[in-house]
mmCIF file of C-alpha atoms in Angstrom:
data_model
loop_
_atom_site.group_PDB
_atom_site.id
_atom_site.type_symbol
_atom_site.label_atom_id
_atom_site.label_comp_id
_atom_site.label_asym_id
_atom_site.label_seq_id
_atom_site.Cartn_x
_atom_site.Cartn_y
_atom_site.Cartn_z
ATOM 1 C CA UNK T 48 177.035 -19.435 66.703
ATOM 2 C CA UNK T 49 176.125 -18.619 70.287
ATOM 3 C CA UNK T 50 173.256 -16.533 71.605
ATOM 4 C CA UNK T 51 175.697 -13.651 72.090
ATOM 5 C CA UNK T 52 176.653 -13.719 68.412
ATOM 6 C CA UNK T 53 172.978 -13.834 67.461
ATOM 7 C CA UNK T 54 172.373 -10.740 69.588
ATOM 8 C CA UNK T 55 175.324 -8.954 67.991
ATOM 9 C CA UNK T 56 174.046 -9.695 64.490
ATOM 10 C CA UNK T 57 170.573 -8.390 65.355
ATOM 11 C CA UNK T 58 172.043 -5.170 66.734
ATOM 12 C CA UNK T 59 174.285 -4.685 63.694
ATOM 13 C CA UNK T 60 171.386 -5.180 61.292
ATOM 14 C CA UNK T 61 169.217 -2.818 63.338
ATOM 15 C CA UNK T 62 171.991 -0.209 63.246
ATOM 16 C CA UNK T 63 172.276 -0.464 59.475
ATOM 17 C CA UNK T 64 168.506 -0.222 58.983
ATOM 18 C CA UNK T 65 168.293 2.601 61.561
ATOM 19 C CA UNK T 66 165.593 0.828 63.590
ATOM 20 C CA UNK T 67 165.329 -0.380 67.174
ATOM 21 C CA UNK T 68 166.437 -3.971 67.746
ATOM 22 C CA UNK T 69 162.904 -4.764 68.972
ATOM 23 C CA UNK T 70 161.663 -4.132 65.434
ATOM 24 C CA UNK T 71 163.567 -7.262 64.378
ATOM 25 C CA UNK T 72 161.986 -9.610 66.914
ATOM 26 C CA UNK T 73 160.717 -11.734 64.031
ATOM 27 C CA UNK T 74 164.331 -12.843 63.500
ATOM 28 C CA UNK T 75 164.597 -14.263 67.009
ATOM 29 C CA UNK T 76 164.752 -17.877 65.812
ATOM 30 C CA UNK T 77 166.779 -17.190 62.672
ATOM 31 C CA UNK T 78 170.399 -18.445 62.906
ATOM 32 C CA UNK T 79 172.989 -15.725 63.350
ATOM 33 C CA UNK T 80 174.777 -16.803 60.171
ATOM 34 C CA UNK T 81 171.615 -16.211 58.165
ATOM 35 C CA UNK T 82 171.140 -12.767 59.704
ATOM 36 C CA UNK T 83 174.726 -11.914 58.790
ATOM 37 C CA UNK T 84 174.093 -13.061 55.209
ATOM 38 C CA UNK T 85 170.922 -10.949 55.084
ATOM 39 C CA UNK T 86 172.823 -7.905 56.307
ATOM 40 C CA UNK T 87 175.478 -8.457 53.640
ATOM 41 C CA UNK T 88 172.808 -8.651 50.939
ATOM 42 C CA UNK T 89 171.021 -5.545 52.180
ATOM 43 C CA UNK T 90 174.320 -3.648 52.362
ATOM 44 C CA UNK T 91 175.252 -4.684 48.836
ATOM 45 C CA UNK T 92 171.850 -3.665 47.491
ATOM 46 C CA UNK T 93 171.969 -0.297 49.228
ATOM 47 C CA UNK T 94 175.409 0.653 47.967
ATOM 48 C CA UNK T 95 174.808 -0.792 44.489
ATOM 49 C CA UNK T 96 171.741 1.364 44.007
ATOM 50 C CA UNK T 97 172.505 4.619 42.185
ATOM 51 C CA UNK T 98 176.058 3.372 41.698
ATOM 52 C CA UNK T 99 176.323 4.886 38.221
ATOM 53 C CA UNK T 100 175.006 8.249 39.422
ATOM 54 C CA UNK T 101 177.693 8.568 42.090
ATOM 55 C CA UNK T 102 180.343 7.336 39.676
ATOM 56 C CA UNK T 103 179.429 10.094 37.219
ATOM 57 C CA UNK T 104 179.481 12.594 40.061
ATOM 58 C CA UNK T 105 183.018 11.551 41.006
ATOM 59 C CA UNK T 106 184.124 11.697 37.368
ATOM 60 C CA UNK T 107 182.861 15.259 37.103
ATOM 61 C CA UNK T 108 184.537 16.185 40.405
ATOM 62 C CA UNK T 109 187.974 15.475 38.952
ATOM 63 C CA UNK T 110 187.780 18.853 37.226
ATOM 64 C CA UNK T 111 187.562 20.646 40.589
ATOM 65 C CA UNK T 112 190.333 21.359 43.119
ATOM 66 C CA UNK T 113 190.408 19.344 46.334
ATOM 67 C CA UNK T 114 189.807 22.425 48.467
ATOM 68 C CA UNK T 115 186.574 23.192 46.606
ATOM 69 C CA UNK T 116 185.443 19.561 46.801
ATOM 70 C CA UNK T 117 185.878 19.659 50.577
ATOM 71 C CA UNK T 118 183.623 22.713 50.692
ATOM 72 C CA UNK T 119 181.022 20.984 48.493
ATOM 73 C CA UNK T 120 181.098 17.890 50.694
ATOM 74 C CA UNK T 121 180.721 19.853 53.905
ATOM 75 C CA UNK T 122 178.139 22.431 52.806
ATOM 76 C CA UNK T 123 176.222 20.758 49.942
ATOM 77 C CA UNK T 124 176.368 16.964 50.025
ATOM 78 C CA UNK T 125 176.501 16.388 53.769
ATOM 79 C CA UNK T 126 177.912 13.310 55.574
ATOM 80 C CA UNK T 127 175.603 10.616 54.139
ATOM 81 C CA UNK T 128 175.963 11.537 50.450
ATOM 82 C CA UNK T 129 179.666 12.204 50.936
ATOM 83 C CA UNK T 130 180.009 8.651 52.236
ATOM 84 C CA UNK T 131 178.415 7.327 49.044
ATOM 85 C CA UNK T 132 180.760 9.399 46.930
ATOM 86 C CA UNK T 133 183.801 8.230 48.932
ATOM 87 C CA UNK T 134 183.281 4.699 47.645
ATOM 88 C CA UNK T 135 184.009 5.930 44.101
ATOM 89 C CA UNK T 136 186.712 8.464 44.942
ATOM 90 C CA UNK T 137 190.398 8.222 43.962
ATOM 91 C CA UNK T 138 192.412 7.462 47.087
ATOM 92 C CA UNK T 139 194.744 10.477 46.953
ATOM 93 C CA UNK T 140 191.920 12.945 46.324
ATOM 94 C CA UNK T 141 189.778 11.264 48.960
ATOM 95 C CA UNK T 142 192.517 11.620 51.576
ATOM 96 C CA UNK T 143 193.056 15.241 50.559
ATOM 97 C CA UNK T 144 189.356 16.024 50.985
ATOM 98 C CA UNK T 145 189.186 14.227 54.344
ATOM 99 C CA UNK T 146 192.138 16.232 55.621
ATOM 100 C CA UNK T 147 190.143 19.438 55.046
ATOM 101 C CA UNK T 148 186.901 18.290 56.679
ATOM 102 C CA UNK T 149 186.088 18.711 60.392
ATOM 103 C CA UNK T 150 186.600 15.636 62.557
ATOM 104 C CA UNK T 151 182.958 15.647 63.683
ATOM 105 C CA UNK T 152 181.859 15.641 60.022
ATOM 106 C CA UNK T 153 184.096 12.635 59.248
ATOM 107 C CA UNK T 154 182.761 10.787 62.267
ATOM 108 C CA UNK T 155 179.197 11.271 61.053
ATOM 109 C CA UNK T 156 180.268 10.300 57.527
ATOM 110 C CA UNK T 157 181.603 6.976 58.897
ATOM 111 C CA UNK T 158 178.093 6.006 59.963
ATOM 112 C CA UNK T 159 177.123 5.690 56.267
ATOM 113 C CA UNK T 160 180.472 4.509 54.904
ATOM 114 C CA UNK T 161 180.873 1.024 53.436
ATOM 115 C CA UNK T 162 184.265 -0.362 54.571
ATOM 116 C CA UNK T 163 184.326 -2.972 51.777
ATOM 117 C CA UNK T 164 184.236 -0.304 49.063
ATOM 118 C CA UNK T 165 186.512 2.200 50.806
ATOM 119 C CA UNK T 166 189.204 0.052 52.410
ATOM 120 C CA UNK T 167 192.036 1.459 50.265
ATOM 121 C CA UNK T 168 190.963 4.989 51.151
ATOM 122 C CA UNK T 169 190.687 4.170 54.848
ATOM 123 C CA UNK T 170 194.097 2.490 54.972
ATOM 124 C CA UNK T 171 195.636 5.515 53.275
ATOM 125 C CA UNK T 172 194.273 7.917 55.878
ATOM 126 C CA UNK T 173 196.862 9.412 58.256
ATOM 127 C CA UNK T 174 196.903 7.539 61.557
ATOM 128 C CA UNK T 175 196.286 10.675 63.601
ATOM 129 C CA UNK T 176 193.151 11.435 61.573
ATOM 130 C CA UNK T 177 191.819 7.952 62.278
ATOM 131 C CA UNK T 178 192.627 8.351 65.971
ATOM 132 C CA UNK T 179 190.753 11.640 66.143
ATOM 133 C CA UNK T 180 187.681 10.262 64.395
ATOM 134 C CA UNK T 181 187.721 7.133 66.609
ATOM 135 C CA UNK T 182 187.654 9.271 69.744
ATOM 136 C CA UNK T 183 184.581 11.153 68.501
ATOM 137 C CA UNK T 184 182.793 7.902 67.572
ATOM 138 C CA UNK T 185 183.587 6.453 70.989
ATOM 139 C CA UNK T 186 182.203 9.544 72.727
ATOM 140 C CA UNK T 187 178.998 9.042 70.715
ATOM 141 C CA UNK T 188 178.903 5.325 71.634
ATOM 142 C CA UNK T 189 178.974 4.367 67.949
ATOM 143 C CA UNK T 190 180.471 0.952 68.764
ATOM 144 C CA UNK T 191 178.899 -0.887 65.828
ATOM 145 C CA UNK T 192 180.404 1.601 63.396
ATOM 146 C CA UNK T 193 183.841 1.407 65.002
ATOM 147 C CA UNK T 194 183.805 -2.388 64.910
ATOM 148 C CA UNK T 195 183.140 -2.358 61.161
ATOM 149 C CA UNK T 196 186.495 -0.686 60.569
ATOM 150 C CA UNK T 197 188.646 -2.927 62.782
ATOM 151 C CA UNK T 198 189.420 -5.214 59.822
ATOM 152 C CA UNK T 199 190.299 -2.275 57.597
ATOM 153 C CA UNK T 200 192.561 0.108 59.472
ATOM 154 C CA UNK T 201 196.276 -0.574 59.831
ATOM 155 C CA UNK T 202 197.906 -2.010 62.911
ATOM 156 C CA UNK T 203 199.579 1.344 63.627
ATOM 157 C CA UNK T 204 196.143 2.968 63.602
ATOM 158 C CA UNK T 205 194.772 0.320 65.949
ATOM 159 C CA UNK T 206 197.686 0.838 68.306
ATOM 160 C CA UNK T 207 197.062 4.560 68.292
ATOM 161 C CA UNK T 208 193.340 4.165 68.948
ATOM 162 C CA UNK T 209 194.107 1.829 71.859
ATOM 163 C CA UNK T 210 196.406 4.473 73.336
ATOM 164 C CA UNK T 211 193.806 7.219 72.975
ATOM 165 C CA UNK T 212 190.771 5.200 73.975
ATOM 166 C CA UNK T 213 191.243 4.508 77.669
ATOM 167 C CA UNK T 214 187.568 3.654 78.183
ATOM 168 C CA UNK T 215 187.793 -0.119 78.689
ATOM 169 C CA UNK T 216 184.020 -0.524 78.624
ATOM 170 C CA UNK T 217 184.012 1.008 75.141
ATOM 171 C CA UNK T 218 186.666 -1.492 74.035
ATOM 172 C CA UNK T 219 184.500 -4.387 75.189
ATOM 173 C CA UNK T 220 181.483 -2.994 73.372
ATOM 174 C CA UNK T 221 183.493 -2.562 70.164
ATOM 175 C CA UNK T 222 184.946 -6.082 70.387
ATOM 176 C CA UNK T 223 181.417 -7.453 70.736
ATOM 177 C CA UNK T 224 180.590 -6.219 67.225
ATOM 178 C CA UNK T 225 183.869 -6.912 65.414
ATOM 179 C CA UNK T 226 183.257 -8.588 62.056
ATOM 180 C CA UNK T 227 186.463 -10.615 61.762
ATOM 181 C CA UNK T 228 186.949 -12.219 65.144
ATOM 182 C CA UNK T 229 190.422 -13.457 64.144
ATOM 183 C CA UNK T 230 191.629 -9.838 64.253
ATOM 184 C CA UNK T 231 190.778 -9.740 67.938
ATOM 185 C CA UNK T 232 193.841 -11.818 68.820
ATOM 186 C CA UNK T 233 196.156 -9.287 67.227
ATOM 187 C CA UNK T 234 194.433 -6.470 69.088
ATOM 188 C CA UNK T 235 194.799 -8.345 72.377
ATOM 189 C CA UNK T 236 198.494 -8.833 71.646
ATOM 190 C CA UNK T 237 198.885 -5.055 71.391
ATOM 191 C CA UNK T 238 197.608 -4.541 74.945
ATOM 192 C CA UNK T 239 199.769 -5.032 78.040
ATOM 193 C CA UNK T 240 198.623 -7.650 80.522
ATOM 194 C CA UNK T 241 197.884 -4.939 83.070
ATOM 195 C CA UNK T 242 195.187 -3.572 80.769
ATOM 196 C CA UNK T 243 193.733 -7.024 80.139
ATOM 197 C CA UNK T 244 193.467 -7.470 83.906
ATOM 198 C CA UNK T 245 191.856 -4.037 84.178
ATOM 199 C CA UNK T 246 189.249 -5.000 81.574
ATOM 200 C CA UNK T 247 188.422 -8.246 83.387
ATOM 201 C CA UNK T 248 188.126 -6.419 86.696
ATOM 202 C CA UNK T 249 185.839 -3.878 85.043
ATOM 203 C CA UNK T 250 183.580 -6.688 83.826
ATOM 204 C CA UNK T 251 183.486 -8.032 87.386
ATOM 205 C CA UNK T 252 182.628 -4.603 88.775
ATOM 206 C CA UNK T 253 179.892 -4.100 86.171
ATOM 207 C CA UNK T 254 178.039 -7.361 85.611
ATOM 208 C CA UNK T 255 176.369 -5.973 82.501
ATOM 209 C CA UNK T 256 179.766 -6.157 80.757
ATOM 210 C CA UNK T 257 180.365 -9.872 81.295
ATOM 211 C CA UNK T 258 178.473 -10.872 78.118
ATOM 212 C CA UNK T 259 180.822 -8.640 76.101
ATOM 213 C CA UNK T 260 183.882 -9.976 77.933
ATOM 214 C CA UNK T 261 182.820 -13.599 77.472
ATOM 215 C CA UNK T 262 181.969 -12.944 73.831
ATOM 216 C CA UNK T 263 185.541 -11.723 73.386
ATOM 217 C CA UNK T 264 186.860 -14.934 74.955
ATOM 218 C CA UNK T 265 184.507 -16.994 72.806
ATOM 219 C CA UNK T 266 185.823 -15.612 69.533
ATOM 220 C CA UNK T 267 189.548 -16.014 70.001
ATOM 221 C CA UNK T 268 191.626 -19.172 69.695
ATOM 222 C CA UNK T 269 192.193 -21.678 72.470
ATOM 223 C CA UNK T 270 195.489 -20.079 73.466
ATOM 224 C CA UNK T 271 193.922 -16.699 74.140
ATOM 225 C CA UNK T 272 190.856 -18.283 75.723
ATOM 226 C CA UNK T 273 193.092 -20.051 78.185
ATOM 227 C CA UNK T 274 195.185 -16.965 78.871
ATOM 228 C CA UNK T 275 192.199 -14.718 79.529
ATOM 229 C CA UNK T 276 190.490 -17.412 81.590
ATOM 230 C CA UNK T 277 193.645 -17.943 83.653
ATOM 231 C CA UNK T 278 193.875 -14.195 84.255
ATOM 232 C CA UNK T 279 190.287 -14.133 85.515
ATOM 233 C CA UNK T 280 190.898 -17.142 87.762
ATOM 234 C CA UNK T 281 194.070 -15.570 89.201
ATOM 235 C CA UNK T 282 192.262 -12.474 90.478
ATOM 236 C CA UNK T 283 190.284 -11.972 93.689
ATOM 237 C CA UNK T 284 187.389 -14.330 94.414
ATOM 238 C CA UNK T 285 184.827 -11.664 93.586
ATOM 239 C CA UNK T 286 185.892 -11.787 89.908
ATOM 240 C CA UNK T 287 184.961 -15.468 89.484
ATOM 241 C CA UNK T 288 181.885 -14.962 91.649
ATOM 242 C CA UNK T 289 180.722 -12.145 89.382
ATOM 243 C CA UNK T 290 181.464 -14.195 86.253
ATOM 244 C CA UNK T 291 179.590 -17.282 87.463
ATOM 245 C CA UNK T 292 176.552 -15.293 88.568
ATOM 246 C CA UNK T 293 176.459 -13.455 85.258
ATOM 247 C CA UNK T 294 176.716 -16.765 83.380
ATOM 248 C CA UNK T 295 173.680 -18.060 85.257
ATOM 249 C CA UNK T 296 171.696 -14.835 84.889
ATOM 250 C CA UNK T 297 172.410 -14.598 81.139
ATOM 251 C CA UNK T 298 172.437 -18.378 80.509
ATOM 252 C CA UNK T 299 175.925 -18.327 79.022
ATOM 253 C CA UNK T 300 177.187 -21.772 79.985
ATOM 254 C CA UNK T 301 177.823 -22.690 76.347
ATOM 255 C CA UNK T 302 180.124 -19.661 76.147
ATOM 256 C CA UNK T 303 182.039 -19.983 79.413
ATOM 257 C CA UNK T 304 182.623 -23.759 79.480
ATOM 258 C CA UNK T 305 184.862 -23.782 76.370
ATOM 259 C CA UNK T 306 186.900 -21.030 78.037
ATOM 260 C CA UNK T 307 187.258 -23.070 81.227
ATOM 261 C CA UNK T 308 188.312 -26.058 79.134
ATOM 262 C CA UNK T 309 191.284 -24.064 77.818
ATOM 263 C CA UNK T 310 192.469 -22.951 81.265
ATOM 264 C CA UNK T 311 195.349 -24.512 83.129
ATOM 265 C CA UNK T 312 194.401 -27.287 85.569
ATOM 266 C CA UNK T 313 194.892 -25.016 88.579
ATOM 267 C CA UNK T 314 192.554 -22.416 87.120
ATOM 268 C CA UNK T 315 189.970 -25.043 86.203
ATOM 269 C CA UNK T 316 190.059 -26.344 89.756
ATOM 270 C CA UNK T 317 189.608 -22.857 91.184
ATOM 271 C CA UNK T 318 186.588 -22.310 88.938
ATOM 272 C CA UNK T 319 185.111 -25.722 89.745
ATOM 273 C CA UNK T 320 185.643 -25.358 93.495
ATOM 274 C CA UNK T 321 184.569 -21.728 93.783
ATOM 275 C CA UNK T 322 181.847 -21.387 96.456
ATOM 276 C CA UNK T 323 179.450 -19.911 93.908
ATOM 277 C CA UNK T 324 179.663 -23.098 91.849
ATOM 278 C CA UNK T 325 178.549 -25.176 94.823
ATOM 279 C CA UNK T 326 175.258 -23.353 95.225
ATOM 280 C CA UNK T 327 172.257 -25.487 94.192
ATOM 281 C CA UNK T 328 170.915 -22.839 91.807
ATOM 282 C CA UNK T 329 174.255 -22.568 90.024
ATOM 283 C CA UNK T 330 174.712 -26.326 89.658
ATOM 284 C CA UNK T 331 171.134 -26.835 88.515
ATOM 285 C CA UNK T 332 171.565 -24.125 85.904
ATOM 286 C CA UNK T 333 174.793 -25.712 84.627
ATOM 287 C CA UNK T 334 173.287 -29.207 84.442
ATOM 288 C CA UNK T 335 170.148 -28.114 82.626
ATOM 289 C CA UNK T 336 172.170 -26.016 80.173
ATOM 290 C CA UNK T 337 174.572 -28.891 79.503
ATOM 291 C CA UNK T 338 171.667 -31.186 78.622
ATOM 292 C CA UNK T 339 169.755 -28.599 76.606
ATOM 293 C CA UNK T 340 172.785 -27.502 74.609
ATOM 294 C CA UNK T 341 174.440 -30.943 74.487
ATOM 295 C CA UNK T 342 177.586 -29.696 76.195
ATOM 296 C CA UNK T 343 178.142 -32.466 78.741
ATOM 297 C CA UNK T 344 181.584 -32.985 77.208
ATOM 298 C CA UNK T 345 182.453 -29.473 78.423
ATOM 299 C CA UNK T 346 180.894 -29.756 81.876
ATOM 300 C CA UNK T 347 182.238 -33.188 82.878
ATOM 301 C CA UNK T 348 185.896 -32.002 82.892
ATOM 302 C CA UNK T 349 184.850 -29.257 85.321
ATOM 303 C CA UNK T 350 183.296 -31.885 87.584
ATOM 304 C CA UNK T 351 186.537 -33.863 87.425
ATOM 305 C CA UNK T 352 188.272 -30.971 89.223
ATOM 306 C CA UNK T 353 185.799 -31.084 92.138
ATOM 307 C CA UNK T 354 186.406 -32.763 95.491
ATOM 308 C CA UNK T 355 184.055 -35.320 97.074
ATOM 309 C CA UNK T 356 181.909 -32.675 98.764
ATOM 310 C CA UNK T 357 181.422 -30.728 95.532
ATOM 311 C CA UNK T 358 180.649 -33.938 93.609
ATOM 312 C CA UNK T 359 178.000 -34.731 96.225
ATOM 313 C CA UNK T 360 176.444 -31.322 95.556
ATOM 314 C CA UNK T 361 176.367 -32.160 91.846
ATOM 315 C CA UNK T 362 174.839 -35.564 92.594
ATOM 316 C CA UNK T 363 172.017 -33.961 94.567
ATOM 317 C CA UNK T 364 171.121 -31.745 91.633
ATOM 318 C CA UNK T 365 171.576 -34.433 88.991
ATOM 319 C CA UNK T 366 168.895 -36.469 90.765
ATOM 320 C CA UNK T 367 166.348 -34.174 89.106
ATOM 321 C CA UNK T 368 167.297 -35.469 85.629
ATOM 322 C CA UNK T 369 165.286 -38.276 84.070
ATOM 323 C CA UNK T 370 166.611 -41.570 82.755
ATOM 324 C CA UNK T 371 166.971 -40.368 79.175
ATOM 325 C CA UNK T 372 169.011 -37.379 80.290
ATOM 326 C CA UNK T 373 171.238 -39.550 82.477
ATOM 327 C CA UNK T 374 171.874 -41.932 79.608
ATOM 328 C CA UNK T 375 172.929 -38.985 77.471
ATOM 329 C CA UNK T 376 175.566 -38.127 80.076
ATOM 330 C CA UNK T 377 176.806 -41.723 80.068
ATOM 331 C CA UNK T 378 176.895 -41.751 76.279
ATOM 332 C CA UNK T 379 179.068 -38.621 76.292
ATOM 333 C CA UNK T 380 181.317 -40.101 79.000
ATOM 334 C CA UNK T 381 181.873 -43.107 76.726
ATOM 335 C CA UNK T 382 182.400 -41.220 73.475
ATOM 336 C CA UNK T 383 184.660 -38.554 75.032
ATOM 337 C CA UNK T 384 186.598 -40.796 77.428
ATOM 338 C CA UNK T 385 185.173 -38.952 80.449
ATOM 339 C CA UNK T 386 183.991 -41.843 82.608
ATOM 340 C CA UNK T 387 186.246 -40.728 85.480
ATOM 341 C CA UNK T 388 184.161 -37.591 86.005
ATOM 342 C CA UNK T 389 180.845 -39.439 85.827
ATOM 343 C CA UNK T 390 182.089 -42.155 88.195
ATOM 344 C CA UNK T 391 183.020 -39.432 90.696
ATOM 345 C CA UNK T 392 179.411 -38.207 90.578
ATOM 346 C CA UNK T 393 178.003 -41.748 90.918
ATOM 347 C CA UNK T 394 180.306 -42.418 93.889
ATOM 348 C CA UNK T 395 178.972 -39.269 95.576
ATOM 349 C CA UNK T 396 175.321 -40.323 95.168
ATOM 350 C CA UNK T 397 173.163 -41.645 97.979
ATOM 351 C CA UNK T 398 172.909 -45.455 97.914
ATOM 352 C CA UNK T 399 169.411 -45.589 96.396
ATOM 353 C CA UNK T 400 170.250 -42.999 93.728
ATOM 354 C CA UNK T 401 173.476 -44.869 92.943
ATOM 355 C CA UNK T 402 171.643 -48.170 92.571
ATOM 356 C CA UNK T 403 169.199 -46.563 90.153
ATOM 357 C CA UNK T 404 172.054 -45.146 88.088
ATOM 358 C CA UNK T 405 173.852 -48.505 87.864
ATOM 359 C CA UNK T 406 170.578 -50.191 86.921
ATOM 360 C CA UNK T 407 170.117 -47.585 84.219
ATOM 361 C CA UNK T 408 173.577 -48.364 82.847
ATOM 362 C CA UNK T 409 172.490 -51.996 82.711
ATOM 363 C CA UNK T 410 169.949 -51.138 79.995
ATOM 364 C CA UNK T 411 172.236 -48.732 78.107
ATOM 365 C CA UNK T 412 173.353 -49.493 74.539
ATOM 366 C CA UNK T 413 176.626 -51.344 74.134
ATOM 367 C CA UNK T 414 178.389 -48.203 72.869
ATOM 368 C CA UNK T 415 177.457 -46.330 76.048
ATOM 369 C CA UNK T 416 179.335 -48.821 78.251
ATOM 370 C CA UNK T 417 182.560 -48.389 76.298
ATOM 371 C CA UNK T 418 185.374 -47.450 78.657
ATOM 372 C CA UNK T 419 183.366 -48.010 81.861
ATOM 373 C CA UNK T 420 185.283 -51.123 83.028
ATOM 374 C CA UNK T 421 188.633 -49.498 82.315
ATOM 375 C CA UNK T 422 187.596 -46.389 84.242
ATOM 376 C CA UNK T 423 186.472 -48.515 87.201
ATOM 377 C CA UNK T 424 189.855 -50.221 87.145
ATOM 378 C CA UNK T 425 191.851 -46.988 86.861
ATOM 379 C CA UNK T 426 189.939 -45.217 89.622
ATOM 380 C CA UNK T 427 189.455 -48.315 91.815
ATOM 381 C CA UNK T 428 185.706 -47.887 91.845
ATOM 382 C CA UNK T 429 184.589 -51.482 91.257
ATOM 383 C CA UNK T 430 182.659 -51.162 94.509
ATOM 384 C CA UNK T 431 180.090 -49.078 92.628
ATOM 385 C CA UNK T 432 179.136 -52.204 90.648
ATOM 386 C CA UNK T 433 179.699 -54.665 93.495
ATOM 387 C CA UNK T 434 177.359 -52.903 95.914
ATOM 388 C CA UNK T 435 174.533 -52.818 93.375
ATOM 389 C CA UNK T 436 175.139 -56.125 91.588
ATOM 390 C CA UNK T 437 172.710 -58.306 93.496
ATOM 391 C CA UNK T 438 169.878 -55.844 92.930
ATOM 392 C CA UNK T 439 170.285 -55.821 89.158
ATOM 393 C CA UNK T 440 168.069 -57.816 86.853
ATOM 394 C CA UNK T 441 169.499 -60.661 84.794
ATOM 395 C CA UNK T 442 169.533 -58.634 81.589
ATOM 396 C CA UNK T 443 171.306 -55.717 83.254
ATOM 397 C CA UNK T 444 173.896 -58.057 84.762
ATOM 398 C CA UNK T 445 174.424 -59.712 81.396
ATOM 399 C CA UNK T 446 174.995 -56.394 79.581
ATOM 400 C CA UNK T 447 177.428 -55.117 82.200
ATOM 401 C CA UNK T 448 179.187 -58.490 82.307
ATOM 402 C CA UNK T 449 179.643 -58.405 78.523
ATOM 403 C CA UNK T 450 181.269 -54.995 78.730
ATOM 404 C CA UNK T 451 183.608 -56.116 81.511
ATOM 405 C CA UNK T 452 184.559 -59.315 79.691
ATOM 406 C CA UNK T 453 185.202 -57.375 76.470
ATOM 407 C CA UNK T 454 187.660 -55.257 78.444
ATOM 408 C CA UNK T 455 189.432 -58.377 79.742
ATOM 409 C CA UNK T 456 188.530 -57.586 83.348
ATOM 410 C CA UNK T 457 186.049 -60.401 84.043
ATOM 411 C CA UNK T 458 187.865 -61.389 87.250
ATOM 412 C CA UNK T 459 186.716 -58.087 88.719
ATOM 413 C CA UNK T 460 183.069 -59.174 88.639
ATOM 414 C CA UNK T 461 181.743 -60.151 92.078
ATOM 415 C CA UNK T 462 180.449 -63.530 90.930
ATOM 416 C CA UNK T 463 183.731 -64.380 89.190
ATOM 417 C CA UNK T 464 185.859 -64.146 92.305
ATOM 418 C CA UNK T 465 186.825 -67.289 94.201
ATOM 419 C CA UNK T 466 185.072 -67.674 97.547
#
């Protein structure tokens, strides 16, 4: 799980415990999946406690008319205790009571309601009632609570809430906390493309919303990732500029690169060649993140869409990496079949830097050189080896020669050509 998902889990646990997120700083290094499991355990314990008491209370309530029970809930029990009772209530009687309670009361009740124990009741609620309650929760910025019910309410109810809730920022906040990310695709399918564009433009206008927007893209399938990414790339330059700068500021390369990888080639090229991506700070941030998070396989395809000038900018920043880091890039290029991108960077290097890189490849493990000769042949970049060959040590020459011979391309070696 990404840093964004970790943040969402912390905020959801803090909301359930009714504490500030800062009070959970001790969970900063705990995996998001473990925090989610902890929240599930705490939720189960909370709602299991006094279970028999509330069950007896519901049993006794069956002797009373629904109208009187609504009065008791509103004037005696209050929203929190009413939420506990709702988990034990018969669906028909529960709906009847809810129909007689004020919308504001139901909204407050939802804060303490357990969706897992009340899903039948929630699905039986009239759509208009759900829409009314959702509007109140949105006005109160209760995004965590709203997200908990996305998996439960019917598609008709979701469609109605989308129609009523025209606050696109609120939608992004809710999506950030949705439990079942697979449901997000269905929600996206219910929105016209004009609204999707509007949401992306809003994220660009308010940089603080890009983490939510990128989190949404992160948790849908490749098809929707590509579609949303293509939409962003098709808009004015300021949209991509805002996205890239937010990615750097929030260190979200591991989130955005999978999205870029799902875009169409034209969109990938626009992202890769955007002026913001050519800035030294941006490139340095991307390179360091790719090494730290082991995502070179996601960054190299972006480089492959760059022209010679952009590759030269990458080469200048990659010079700051040490030999071990450079070998990791080469290892990924071999294992992922991405030598073309790395060769483009090597070709853009200054002569001394290029010679050092080729010498480094000469001491790389055999597996790391897999595919290098074929890539040199396909891209006609044998000159990268030729120009540096005489400066290589015997061992380096021997290792590179073995790789070339294994590929059946030994005639391409400088020393193998007839004079």
